[in-house]
Amino acid sequence: MQLNGLTIQPGERVMTRLVISRLPSGTIIDVPVHVFRSQEPGPTVLLMAGMHGDEVNGVETVRRLIQQDLLWPLRGTIIAIPLLNIYGFLNFSREVPDGKDVNRSFPGNPRGSLASRVAHRFMREIMPLVDYGIDFHTGGASRSNHPQVRCLLDHEPSATLARTFAAPFTLHAKLRRGSLREAAFGLGKSIIVYETGESLRFDEAGIELAVAGTYRVLHHLGMVAEATPAIQPSIVCWRGRWLRARFAGLFRSQVRKGDYIEQGQVYGIITDPYGEMAVRLESPVSGYVVGLNHMPVVNQGDALLHIGLTEPAPGPTEDAGAPAPAV
């Protein structure tokens, strides 16, 4: 295996650093990449986090797998990248310093924006080696996600990985232009996205589910000897809908992530700060709360709840006005 100018032999463990760029101060920014190779041939699996620098749950998941020495495969190769977006991580930011989203910049350009250069280096060095992958993410902008996998459910290799991972929820998510999943799909590679919690905060339960789900995938591929079975099968949601604030004010939710709510059920209340107005919020649909806004101060049009719907339907799988998911 050739990576970053190194030849990595079967049975070796290597940590190499991909140099991405320099800060204005001249400081080099490089991305640590851990490679674990078995003596036995097999698939290559990518475990990557930190595409968005403020999404720390994935970073902790991959770090924990490395630190606890859980990634020596019985066959094949595991490539683990705990943190891709070093810039965003240092600045508590989703984006890189040019304000662009790395996960909307694939396949990248070596002479493009900084985000595009990060994507290009990844596509040149890492993607040609990968057969399967798990891309770890977290909800953003005060929106917290219940543990969930996002993938193309009508693409059997991806759907199989998602079923094996067995997160509490599995969401059918179309490919987003410029995303890692889209770039990988174009090369015939299967990558699923795992989401849990909210940015800049640890979600310990979601991290533990991520570790267990990752091991189930590795076990399915014959790369580890055993894995903990899922407690219950994943709830499959074929489409989603965001419920948005019709009024500005103070939002208080009356439901929790993972709850099932009925059409017409009151899921929250919006009040003004002065005690003159209070509006009860009723759900227009029945479904599962897979995402929840924890920001108490909301403006008109802000996303409040992400509802997962279990029945397939024609048309887009995401509400047209929804915040773009990190997939």
mmCIF file with all atom_site columns, C-alpha atoms in Angstrom, residues 155-257:
data_model
loop_
_atom_site.group_PDB
_atom_site.id
_atom_site.type_symbol
_atom_site.label_atom_id
_atom_site.label_alt_id
_atom_site.label_comp_id
_atom_site.label_asym_id
_atom_site.label_entity_id
_atom_site.label_seq_id
_atom_site.pdbx_PDB_ins_code
_atom_site.Cartn_x
_atom_site.Cartn_y
_atom_site.Cartn_z
_atom_site.occupancy
_atom_site.B_iso_or_equiv
_atom_site.pdbx_formal_charge
_atom_site.auth_seq_id
_atom_site.auth_comp_id
_atom_site.auth_asym_id
_atom_site.auth_atom_id
_atom_site.pdbx_PDB_model_num
ATOM 1   C CA . HIS A 1 155 ? -28.099 1.274   -2.804 1.00 0.00 ? 155 HIS A CA 1
ATOM 2   C CA . GLU A 1 156 ? -27.686 -2.218  -1.370 1.00 0.00 ? 156 GLU A CA 1
ATOM 3   C CA . PRO A 1 157 ? -23.991 -2.043  -0.319 1.00 0.00 ? 157 PRO A CA 1
ATOM 4   C CA . SER A 1 158 ? -24.674 1.150   1.668  1.00 0.00 ? 158 SER A CA 1
ATOM 5   C CA . ALA A 1 159 ? -27.962 -0.197  3.041  1.00 0.00 ? 159 ALA A CA 1
ATOM 6   C CA . THR A 1 160 ? -26.181 -3.352  4.229  1.00 0.00 ? 160 THR A CA 1
ATOM 7   C CA . LEU A 1 161 ? -23.575 -1.312  6.100  1.00 0.00 ? 161 LEU A CA 1
ATOM 8   C CA . ALA A 1 162 ? -26.341 0.764   7.690  1.00 0.00 ? 162 ALA A CA 1
ATOM 9   C CA . ARG A 1 163 ? -28.327 -2.307  8.784  1.00 0.00 ? 163 ARG A CA 1
ATOM 10  C CA . THR A 1 164 ? -25.173 -3.831  10.224 1.00 0.00 ? 164 THR A CA 1
ATOM 11  C CA . PHE A 1 165 ? -24.236 -0.657  12.109 1.00 0.00 ? 165 PHE A CA 1
ATOM 12  C CA . ALA A 1 166 ? -27.764 -0.682  13.585 1.00 0.00 ? 166 ALA A CA 1
ATOM 13  C CA . ALA A 1 167 ? -27.994 2.865   14.941 1.00 0.00 ? 167 ALA A CA 1
ATOM 14  C CA . PRO A 1 168 ? -31.313 3.691   16.632 1.00 0.00 ? 168 PRO A CA 1
ATOM 15  C CA . PHE A 1 169 ? -32.410 5.371   13.371 1.00 0.00 ? 169 PHE A CA 1
ATOM 16  C CA . THR A 1 170 ? -31.442 4.917   9.731  1.00 0.00 ? 170 THR A CA 1
ATOM 17  C CA . LEU A 1 171 ? -32.344 7.789   7.391  1.00 0.00 ? 171 LEU A CA 1
ATOM 18  C CA . HIS A 1 172 ? -32.518 7.611   3.619  1.00 0.00 ? 172 HIS A CA 1
ATOM 19  C CA . ALA A 1 173 ? -30.413 10.582  2.516  1.00 0.00 ? 173 ALA A CA 1
ATOM 20  C CA . LYS A 1 174 ? -29.844 11.533  -1.094 1.00 0.00 ? 174 LYS A CA 1
ATOM 21  C CA . LEU A 1 175 ? -26.347 12.406  -2.233 1.00 0.00 ? 175 LEU A CA 1
ATOM 22  C CA . ARG A 1 176 ? -25.439 16.047  -1.719 1.00 0.00 ? 176 ARG A CA 1
ATOM 23  C CA . ARG A 1 177 ? -23.482 17.795  -4.435 1.00 0.00 ? 177 ARG A CA 1
ATOM 24  C CA . GLY A 1 178 ? -19.842 18.211  -3.427 1.00 0.00 ? 178 GLY A CA 1
ATOM 25  C CA . SER A 1 179 ? -20.084 15.796  -0.491 1.00 0.00 ? 179 SER A CA 1
ATOM 26  C CA . LEU A 1 180 ? -17.681 13.007  0.351  1.00 0.00 ? 180 LEU A CA 1
ATOM 27  C CA . ARG A 1 181 ? -20.476 10.461  -0.091 1.00 0.00 ? 181 ARG A CA 1
ATOM 28  C CA . GLU A 1 182 ? -21.183 11.697  -3.611 1.00 0.00 ? 182 GLU A CA 1
ATOM 29  C CA . ALA A 1 183 ? -17.502 11.580  -4.582 1.00 0.00 ? 183 ALA A CA 1
ATOM 30  C CA . ALA A 1 184 ? -17.117 8.094   -3.123 1.00 0.00 ? 184 ALA A CA 1
ATOM 31  C CA . PHE A 1 185 ? -20.299 6.834   -4.805 1.00 0.00 ? 185 PHE A CA 1
ATOM 32  C CA . GLY A 1 186 ? -18.987 8.012   -8.170 1.00 0.00 ? 186 GLY A CA 1
ATOM 33  C CA . LEU A 1 187 ? -15.953 5.780   -7.653 1.00 0.00 ? 187 LEU A CA 1
ATOM 34  C CA . GLY A 1 188 ? -18.042 2.753   -6.653 1.00 0.00 ? 188 GLY A CA 1
ATOM 35  C CA . LYS A 1 189 ? -17.214 3.004   -2.939 1.00 0.00 ? 189 LYS A CA 1
ATOM 36  C CA . SER A 1 190 ? -19.743 2.780   -0.111 1.00 0.00 ? 190 SER A CA 1
ATOM 37  C CA . ILE A 1 191 ? -19.616 5.328   2.711  1.00 0.00 ? 191 ILE A CA 1
ATOM 38  C CA . ILE A 1 192 ? -22.264 5.817   5.385  1.00 0.00 ? 192 ILE A CA 1
ATOM 39  C CA . VAL A 1 193 ? -22.607 8.777   7.735  1.00 0.00 ? 193 VAL A CA 1
ATOM 40  C CA . TYR A 1 194 ? -23.183 8.448   11.487 1.00 0.00 ? 194 TYR A CA 1
ATOM 41  C CA . GLU A 1 195 ? -24.596 11.475  13.330 1.00 0.00 ? 195 GLU A CA 1
ATOM 42  C CA . THR A 1 196 ? -25.088 12.067  17.041 1.00 0.00 ? 196 THR A CA 1
ATOM 43  C CA . GLY A 1 197 ? -25.443 14.970  19.446 1.00 0.00 ? 197 GLY A CA 1
ATOM 44  C CA . GLU A 1 198 ? -24.646 18.633  18.830 1.00 0.00 ? 198 GLU A CA 1
ATOM 45  C CA . SER A 1 199 ? -21.522 20.591  18.002 1.00 0.00 ? 199 SER A CA 1
ATOM 46  C CA . LEU A 1 200 ? -18.910 21.352  20.679 1.00 0.00 ? 200 LEU A CA 1
ATOM 47  C CA . ARG A 1 201 ? -20.496 18.987  23.220 1.00 0.00 ? 201 ARG A CA 1
ATOM 48  C CA . PHE A 1 202 ? -19.825 15.333  23.942 1.00 0.00 ? 202 PHE A CA 1
ATOM 49  C CA . ASP A 1 203 ? -22.733 12.901  23.652 1.00 0.00 ? 203 ASP A CA 1
ATOM 50  C CA . GLU A 1 204 ? -21.400 9.929   25.611 1.00 0.00 ? 204 GLU A CA 1
ATOM 51  C CA . ALA A 1 205 ? -24.304 7.606   24.807 1.00 0.00 ? 205 ALA A CA 1
ATOM 52  C CA . GLY A 1 206 ? -23.972 8.417   21.112 1.00 0.00 ? 206 GLY A CA 1
ATOM 53  C CA . ILE A 1 207 ? -20.208 7.854   21.210 1.00 0.00 ? 207 ILE A CA 1
ATOM 54  C CA . GLU A 1 208 ? -20.664 4.428   22.806 1.00 0.00 ? 208 GLU A CA 1
ATOM 55  C CA . LEU A 1 209 ? -23.225 3.525   20.132 1.00 0.00 ? 209 LEU A CA 1
ATOM 56  C CA . ALA A 1 210 ? -20.752 4.691   17.479 1.00 0.00 ? 210 ALA A CA 1
ATOM 57  C CA . VAL A 1 211 ? -17.990 2.439   18.800 1.00 0.00 ? 211 VAL A CA 1
ATOM 58  C CA . ALA A 1 212 ? -20.338 -0.567  19.010 1.00 0.00 ? 212 ALA A CA 1
ATOM 59  C CA . GLY A 1 213 ? -21.795 0.074   15.549 1.00 0.00 ? 213 GLY A CA 1
ATOM 60  C CA . THR A 1 214 ? -18.359 0.432   14.001 1.00 0.00 ? 214 THR A CA 1
ATOM 61  C CA . TYR A 1 215 ? -17.321 -2.893  15.464 1.00 0.00 ? 215 TYR A CA 1
ATOM 62  C CA . ARG A 1 216 ? -20.443 -4.544  14.062 1.00 0.00 ? 216 ARG A CA 1
ATOM 63  C CA . VAL A 1 217 ? -19.491 -3.298  10.597 1.00 0.00 ? 217 VAL A CA 1
ATOM 64  C CA . LEU A 1 218 ? -15.911 -4.530  10.988 1.00 0.00 ? 218 LEU A CA 1
ATOM 65  C CA . HIS A 1 219 ? -17.212 -7.892  12.207 1.00 0.00 ? 219 HIS A CA 1
ATOM 66  C CA . HIS A 1 220 ? -19.554 -8.119  9.219  1.00 0.00 ? 220 HIS A CA 1
ATOM 67  C CA . LEU A 1 221 ? -16.558 -7.595  6.933  1.00 0.00 ? 221 LEU A CA 1
ATOM 68  C CA . GLY A 1 222 ? -14.567 -10.296 8.713  1.00 0.00 ? 222 GLY A CA 1
ATOM 69  C CA . MET A 1 223 ? -12.076 -7.818  10.160 1.00 0.00 ? 223 MET A CA 1
ATOM 70  C CA . VAL A 1 224 ? -12.666 -8.405  13.888 1.00 0.00 ? 224 VAL A CA 1
ATOM 71  C CA . ALA A 1 225 ? -13.517 -11.596 15.744 1.00 0.00 ? 225 ALA A CA 1
ATOM 72  C CA . GLU A 1 226 ? -16.624 -10.440 17.621 1.00 0.00 ? 226 GLU A CA 1
ATOM 73  C CA . ALA A 1 227 ? -18.958 -7.515  18.173 1.00 0.00 ? 227 ALA A CA 1
ATOM 74  C CA . THR A 1 228 ? -21.793 -6.634  20.525 1.00 0.00 ? 228 THR A CA 1
ATOM 75  C CA . PRO A 1 229 ? -25.185 -7.320  18.921 1.00 0.00 ? 229 PRO A CA 1
ATOM 76  C CA . ALA A 1 230 ? -27.580 -4.407  18.591 1.00 0.00 ? 230 ALA A CA 1
ATOM 77  C CA . ILE A 1 231 ? -30.227 -4.237  21.318 1.00 0.00 ? 231 ILE A CA 1
ATOM 78  C CA . GLN A 1 232 ? -32.967 -3.627  18.759 1.00 0.00 ? 232 GLN A CA 1
ATOM 79  C CA . PRO A 1 233 ? -33.205 -3.142  14.999 1.00 0.00 ? 233 PRO A CA 1
ATOM 80  C CA . SER A 1 234 ? -32.826 0.322   13.571 1.00 0.00 ? 234 SER A CA 1
ATOM 81  C CA . ILE A 1 235 ? -35.962 2.335   12.804 1.00 0.00 ? 235 ILE A CA 1
ATOM 82  C CA . VAL A 1 236 ? -35.865 3.159   9.094  1.00 0.00 ? 236 VAL A CA 1
ATOM 83  C CA . CYS A 1 237 ? -37.020 6.608   7.979  1.00 0.00 ? 237 CYS A CA 1
ATOM 84  C CA . TRP A 1 238 ? -37.419 7.063   4.234  1.00 0.00 ? 238 TRP A CA 1
ATOM 85  C CA . ARG A 1 239 ? -37.887 10.803  4.348  1.00 0.00 ? 239 ARG A CA 1
ATOM 86  C CA . GLY A 1 240 ? -37.666 13.684  6.746  1.00 0.00 ? 240 GLY A CA 1
ATOM 87  C CA . ARG A 1 241 ? -39.385 16.965  7.439  1.00 0.00 ? 241 ARG A CA 1
ATOM 88  C CA . TRP A 1 242 ? -38.251 19.974  9.418  1.00 0.00 ? 242 TRP A CA 1
ATOM 89  C CA . LEU A 1 243 ? -40.844 21.798  11.507 1.00 0.00 ? 243 LEU A CA 1
ATOM 90  C CA . ARG A 1 244 ? -40.049 25.495  11.559 1.00 0.00 ? 244 ARG A CA 1
ATOM 91  C CA . ALA A 1 245 ? -40.850 28.471  13.771 1.00 0.00 ? 245 ALA A CA 1
ATOM 92  C CA . ARG A 1 246 ? -43.830 30.481  12.487 1.00 0.00 ? 246 ARG A CA 1
ATOM 93  C CA . PHE A 1 247 ? -43.097 33.177  15.070 1.00 0.00 ? 247 PHE A CA 1
ATOM 94  C CA . ALA A 1 248 ? -39.959 34.599  16.626 1.00 0.00 ? 248 ALA A CA 1
ATOM 95  C CA . GLY A 1 249 ? -39.480 34.327  20.365 1.00 0.00 ? 249 GLY A CA 1
ATOM 96  C CA . LEU A 1 250 ? -38.450 31.895  23.091 1.00 0.00 ? 250 LEU A CA 1
ATOM 97  C CA . PHE A 1 251 ? -38.830 28.222  22.163 1.00 0.00 ? 251 PHE A CA 1
ATOM 98  C CA . ARG A 1 252 ? -39.433 25.498  24.742 1.00 0.00 ? 252 ARG A CA 1
ATOM 99  C CA . SER A 1 253 ? -39.694 21.938  23.500 1.00 0.00 ? 253 SER A CA 1
ATOM 100 C CA . GLN A 1 254 ? -42.145 19.473  25.043 1.00 0.00 ? 254 GLN A CA 1
ATOM 101 C CA . VAL A 1 255 ? -40.661 16.403  23.347 1.00 0.00 ? 255 VAL A CA 1
ATOM 102 C CA . ARG A 1 256 ? -37.300 14.670  23.419 1.00 0.00 ? 256 ARG A CA 1
ATOM 103 C CA . LYS A 1 257 ? -35.061 13.220  20.750 1.00 0.00 ? 257 LYS A CA 1
#
